[in-house]
Amino acid sequence: MIGSKTNPLVHFMSKWVMYVNEAGLHDHWYKQAIPNFSMCVKLPSKVTVSTSFSINNSWAMFVILLTGLGAGFIIFLTEHIHAHIRHHGE
């Protein structure tokens, strides 16, 4: 957005953009700049993957999961040790 709704440039620019779209210039410029731009507009609704899912393909996901679980467990133990020391230290 160029500015607030009260800015006169916003009204002028929105009219200009509307005229460009109605005239078809937007699509024409895309066709000249990117010859196969319509392929991006009409993406397939279903994507198929030819590789099979295995642990070898997703080891990083498990590393991140185990790292998070380990960090959570260490924090859990630290909180309980701290609470135990605080409770018995008084």
mmCIF file with all atom_site columns, C-alpha atoms in Angstrom:
data_model
loop_
_atom_site.group_PDB
_atom_site.id
_atom_site.type_symbol
_atom_site.label_atom_id
_atom_site.label_alt_id
_atom_site.label_comp_id
_atom_site.label_asym_id
_atom_site.label_entity_id
_atom_site.label_seq_id
_atom_site.pdbx_PDB_ins_code
_atom_site.Cartn_x
_atom_site.Cartn_y
_atom_site.Cartn_z
_atom_site.occupancy
_atom_site.B_iso_or_equiv
_atom_site.pdbx_formal_charge
_atom_site.auth_seq_id
_atom_site.auth_comp_id
_atom_site.auth_asym_id
_atom_site.auth_atom_id
_atom_site.pdbx_PDB_model_num
ATOM 1  C CA . MET A 1 1  ? 0.000  0.000   0.000   1.00 0.00 ? 1  MET A CA 1
ATOM 2  C CA . ILE A 1 2  ? 1.255  3.432   -0.874  1.00 0.00 ? 2  ILE A CA 1
ATOM 3  C CA . GLY A 1 3  ? -0.254 5.283   2.057   1.00 0.00 ? 3  GLY A CA 1
ATOM 4  C CA . SER A 1 4  ? -3.365 5.831   4.116   1.00 0.00 ? 4  SER A CA 1
ATOM 5  C CA . LYS A 1 5  ? -6.856 5.774   2.616   1.00 0.00 ? 5  LYS A CA 1
ATOM 6  C CA . THR A 1 6  ? -7.053 9.561   2.729   1.00 0.00 ? 6  THR A CA 1
ATOM 7  C CA . ASN A 1 7  ? -3.923 9.942   0.610   1.00 0.00 ? 7  ASN A CA 1
ATOM 8  C CA . PRO A 1 8  ? -4.869 11.079  -2.939  1.00 0.00 ? 8  PRO A CA 1
ATOM 9  C CA . LEU A 1 9  ? -2.140 8.870   -4.418  1.00 0.00 ? 9  LEU A CA 1
ATOM 10 C CA . VAL A 1 10 ? -3.888 5.732   -3.171  1.00 0.00 ? 10 VAL A CA 1
ATOM 11 C CA . HIS A 1 11 ? -7.043 6.555   -5.137  1.00 0.00 ? 11 HIS A CA 1
ATOM 12 C CA . PHE A 1 12 ? -5.028 7.424   -8.261  1.00 0.00 ? 12 PHE A CA 1
ATOM 13 C CA . MET A 1 13 ? -2.848 4.307   -8.088  1.00 0.00 ? 13 MET A CA 1
ATOM 14 C CA . SER A 1 14 ? -5.753 1.937   -7.429  1.00 0.00 ? 14 SER A CA 1
ATOM 15 C CA . LYS A 1 15 ? -7.551 3.313   -10.493 1.00 0.00 ? 15 LYS A CA 1
ATOM 16 C CA . TRP A 1 16 ? -4.378 2.922   -12.565 1.00 0.00 ? 16 TRP A CA 1
ATOM 17 C CA . VAL A 1 17 ? -3.882 -0.670  -11.427 1.00 0.00 ? 17 VAL A CA 1
ATOM 18 C CA . MET A 1 18 ? -7.524 -1.439  -12.215 1.00 0.00 ? 18 MET A CA 1
ATOM 19 C CA . TYR A 1 19 ? -7.157 -0.003  -15.742 1.00 0.00 ? 19 TYR A CA 1
ATOM 20 C CA . VAL A 1 20 ? -3.986 -2.025  -16.338 1.00 0.00 ? 20 VAL A CA 1
ATOM 21 C CA . ASN A 1 21 ? -5.702 -5.245  -15.226 1.00 0.00 ? 21 ASN A CA 1
ATOM 22 C CA . GLU A 1 22 ? -8.861 -4.567  -17.251 1.00 0.00 ? 22 GLU A CA 1
ATOM 23 C CA . ALA A 1 23 ? -6.817 -3.884  -20.382 1.00 0.00 ? 23 ALA A CA 1
ATOM 24 C CA . GLY A 1 24 ? -4.984 -7.180  -19.972 1.00 0.00 ? 24 GLY A CA 1
ATOM 25 C CA . LEU A 1 25 ? -1.593 -5.503  -19.819 1.00 0.00 ? 25 LEU A CA 1
ATOM 26 C CA . HIS A 1 26 ? -0.656 -7.321  -16.642 1.00 0.00 ? 26 HIS A CA 1
ATOM 27 C CA . ASP A 1 27 ? -0.997 -10.739 -18.304 1.00 0.00 ? 27 ASP A CA 1
ATOM 28 C CA . HIS A 1 28 ? 0.640  -9.452  -21.479 1.00 0.00 ? 28 HIS A CA 1
ATOM 29 C CA . TRP A 1 29 ? 3.691  -8.249  -19.541 1.00 0.00 ? 29 TRP A CA 1
ATOM 30 C CA . TYR A 1 30 ? 3.920  -11.575 -17.723 1.00 0.00 ? 30 TYR A CA 1
ATOM 31 C CA . LYS A 1 31 ? 3.738  -13.496 -21.014 1.00 0.00 ? 31 LYS A CA 1
ATOM 32 C CA . GLN A 1 32 ? 6.595  -11.444 -22.419 1.00 0.00 ? 32 GLN A CA 1
ATOM 33 C CA . ALA A 1 33 ? 8.736  -11.610 -19.284 1.00 0.00 ? 33 ALA A CA 1
ATOM 34 C CA . ILE A 1 34 ? 8.090  -15.249 -18.386 1.00 0.00 ? 34 ILE A CA 1
ATOM 35 C CA . PRO A 1 35 ? 7.086  -17.350 -21.408 1.00 0.00 ? 35 PRO A CA 1
ATOM 36 C CA . ASN A 1 36 ? 5.515  -20.174 -19.378 1.00 0.00 ? 36 ASN A CA 1
ATOM 37 C CA . PHE A 1 37 ? 3.978  -18.087 -16.586 1.00 0.00 ? 37 PHE A CA 1
ATOM 38 C CA . SER A 1 38 ? 0.623  -19.811 -17.030 1.00 0.00 ? 38 SER A CA 1
ATOM 39 C CA . MET A 1 39 ? 2.187  -23.022 -15.709 1.00 0.00 ? 39 MET A CA 1
ATOM 40 C CA . CYS A 1 40 ? 2.624  -21.276 -12.346 1.00 0.00 ? 40 CYS A CA 1
ATOM 41 C CA . VAL A 1 41 ? -0.963 -20.044 -12.365 1.00 0.00 ? 41 VAL A CA 1
ATOM 42 C CA . LYS A 1 42 ? -2.425 -23.483 -13.129 1.00 0.00 ? 42 LYS A CA 1
ATOM 43 C CA . LEU A 1 43 ? -0.551 -25.586 -10.609 1.00 0.00 ? 43 LEU A CA 1
ATOM 44 C CA . PRO A 1 44 ? -1.669 -29.185 -10.244 1.00 0.00 ? 44 PRO A CA 1
ATOM 45 C CA . SER A 1 45 ? -3.958 -29.844 -7.308  1.00 0.00 ? 45 SER A CA 1
ATOM 46 C CA . LYS A 1 46 ? -2.207 -33.115 -6.511  1.00 0.00 ? 46 LYS A CA 1
ATOM 47 C CA . VAL A 1 47 ? 1.547  -33.551 -6.175  1.00 0.00 ? 47 VAL A CA 1
ATOM 48 C CA . THR A 1 48 ? 3.041  -37.013 -6.438  1.00 0.00 ? 48 THR A CA 1
ATOM 49 C CA . VAL A 1 49 ? 6.437  -37.926 -5.048  1.00 0.00 ? 49 VAL A CA 1
ATOM 50 C CA . SER A 1 50 ? 8.289  -40.802 -6.641  1.00 0.00 ? 50 SER A CA 1
ATOM 51 C CA . THR A 1 51 ? 10.728 -41.478 -3.791  1.00 0.00 ? 51 THR A CA 1
ATOM 52 C CA . SER A 1 52 ? 9.667  -43.819 -1.047  1.00 0.00 ? 52 SER A CA 1
ATOM 53 C CA . PHE A 1 53 ? 9.451  -42.666 2.555   1.00 0.00 ? 53 PHE A CA 1
ATOM 54 C CA . SER A 1 54 ? 12.075 -44.237 4.773   1.00 0.00 ? 54 SER A CA 1
ATOM 55 C CA . ILE A 1 55 ? 14.092 -43.489 7.889   1.00 0.00 ? 55 ILE A CA 1
ATOM 56 C CA . ASN A 1 56 ? 17.129 -42.769 5.696   1.00 0.00 ? 56 ASN A CA 1
ATOM 57 C CA . ASN A 1 57 ? 15.240 -39.887 4.068   1.00 0.00 ? 57 ASN A CA 1
ATOM 58 C CA . SER A 1 58 ? 14.001 -38.393 7.325   1.00 0.00 ? 58 SER A CA 1
ATOM 59 C CA . TRP A 1 59 ? 16.859 -38.787 9.813   1.00 0.00 ? 59 TRP A CA 1
ATOM 60 C CA . ALA A 1 60 ? 17.117 -35.012 10.366  1.00 0.00 ? 60 ALA A CA 1
ATOM 61 C CA . MET A 1 61 ? 13.496 -34.891 11.503  1.00 0.00 ? 61 MET A CA 1
ATOM 62 C CA . PHE A 1 62 ? 14.206 -37.532 14.148  1.00 0.00 ? 62 PHE A CA 1
ATOM 63 C CA . VAL A 1 63 ? 17.389 -35.737 15.259  1.00 0.00 ? 63 VAL A CA 1
ATOM 64 C CA . ILE A 1 64 ? 15.416 -32.529 15.805  1.00 0.00 ? 64 ILE A CA 1
ATOM 65 C CA . LEU A 1 65 ? 12.673 -34.425 17.638  1.00 0.00 ? 65 LEU A CA 1
ATOM 66 C CA . LEU A 1 66 ? 15.135 -36.205 19.930  1.00 0.00 ? 66 LEU A CA 1
ATOM 67 C CA . THR A 1 67 ? 17.055 -32.984 20.577  1.00 0.00 ? 67 THR A CA 1
ATOM 68 C CA . GLY A 1 68 ? 13.847 -31.255 21.649  1.00 0.00 ? 68 GLY A CA 1
ATOM 69 C CA . LEU A 1 69 ? 12.821 -34.177 23.842  1.00 0.00 ? 69 LEU A CA 1
ATOM 70 C CA . GLY A 1 70 ? 16.276 -34.272 25.435  1.00 0.00 ? 70 GLY A CA 1
ATOM 71 C CA . ALA A 1 71 ? 16.280 -30.529 26.098  1.00 0.00 ? 71 ALA A CA 1
ATOM 72 C CA . GLY A 1 72 ? 12.799 -30.737 27.600  1.00 0.00 ? 72 GLY A CA 1
ATOM 73 C CA . PHE A 1 73 ? 13.809 -33.637 29.840  1.00 0.00 ? 73 PHE A CA 1
ATOM 74 C CA . ILE A 1 74 ? 16.934 -31.788 31.045  1.00 0.00 ? 74 ILE A CA 1
ATOM 75 C CA . ILE A 1 75 ? 14.839 -28.708 31.861  1.00 0.00 ? 75 ILE A CA 1
ATOM 76 C CA . PHE A 1 76 ? 12.287 -30.905 33.650  1.00 0.00 ? 76 PHE A CA 1
ATOM 77 C CA . LEU A 1 77 ? 15.021 -32.512 35.789  1.00 0.00 ? 77 LEU A CA 1
ATOM 78 C CA . THR A 1 78 ? 16.617 -29.147 36.521  1.00 0.00 ? 78 THR A CA 1
ATOM 79 C CA . GLU A 1 79 ? 13.291 -27.723 37.724  1.00 0.00 ? 79 GLU A CA 1
ATOM 80 C CA . HIS A 1 80 ? 12.646 -30.708 39.982  1.00 0.00 ? 80 HIS A CA 1
ATOM 81 C CA . ILE A 1 81 ? 16.168 -30.658 41.437  1.00 0.00 ? 81 ILE A CA 1
ATOM 82 C CA . HIS A 1 82 ? 15.883 -26.909 42.025  1.00 0.00 ? 82 HIS A CA 1
ATOM 83 C CA . ALA A 1 83 ? 12.479 -27.327 43.716  1.00 0.00 ? 83 ALA A CA 1
ATOM 84 C CA . HIS A 1 84 ? 13.811 -30.199 45.851  1.00 0.00 ? 84 HIS A CA 1
ATOM 85 C CA . ILE A 1 85 ? 16.859 -28.192 46.979  1.00 0.00 ? 85 ILE A CA 1
ATOM 86 C CA . ARG A 1 86 ? 14.719 -25.130 47.646  1.00 0.00 ? 86 ARG A CA 1
ATOM 87 C CA . HIS A 1 87 ? 12.134 -27.123 49.619  1.00 0.00 ? 87 HIS A CA 1
ATOM 88 C CA . HIS A 1 88 ? 14.663 -29.020 51.769  1.00 0.00 ? 88 HIS A CA 1
ATOM 89 C CA . GLY A 1 89 ? 17.068 -26.128 52.093  1.00 0.00 ? 89 GLY A CA 1
ATOM 90 C CA . GLU A 1 90 ? 14.669 -23.975 54.091  1.00 0.00 ? 90 GLU A CA 1
#
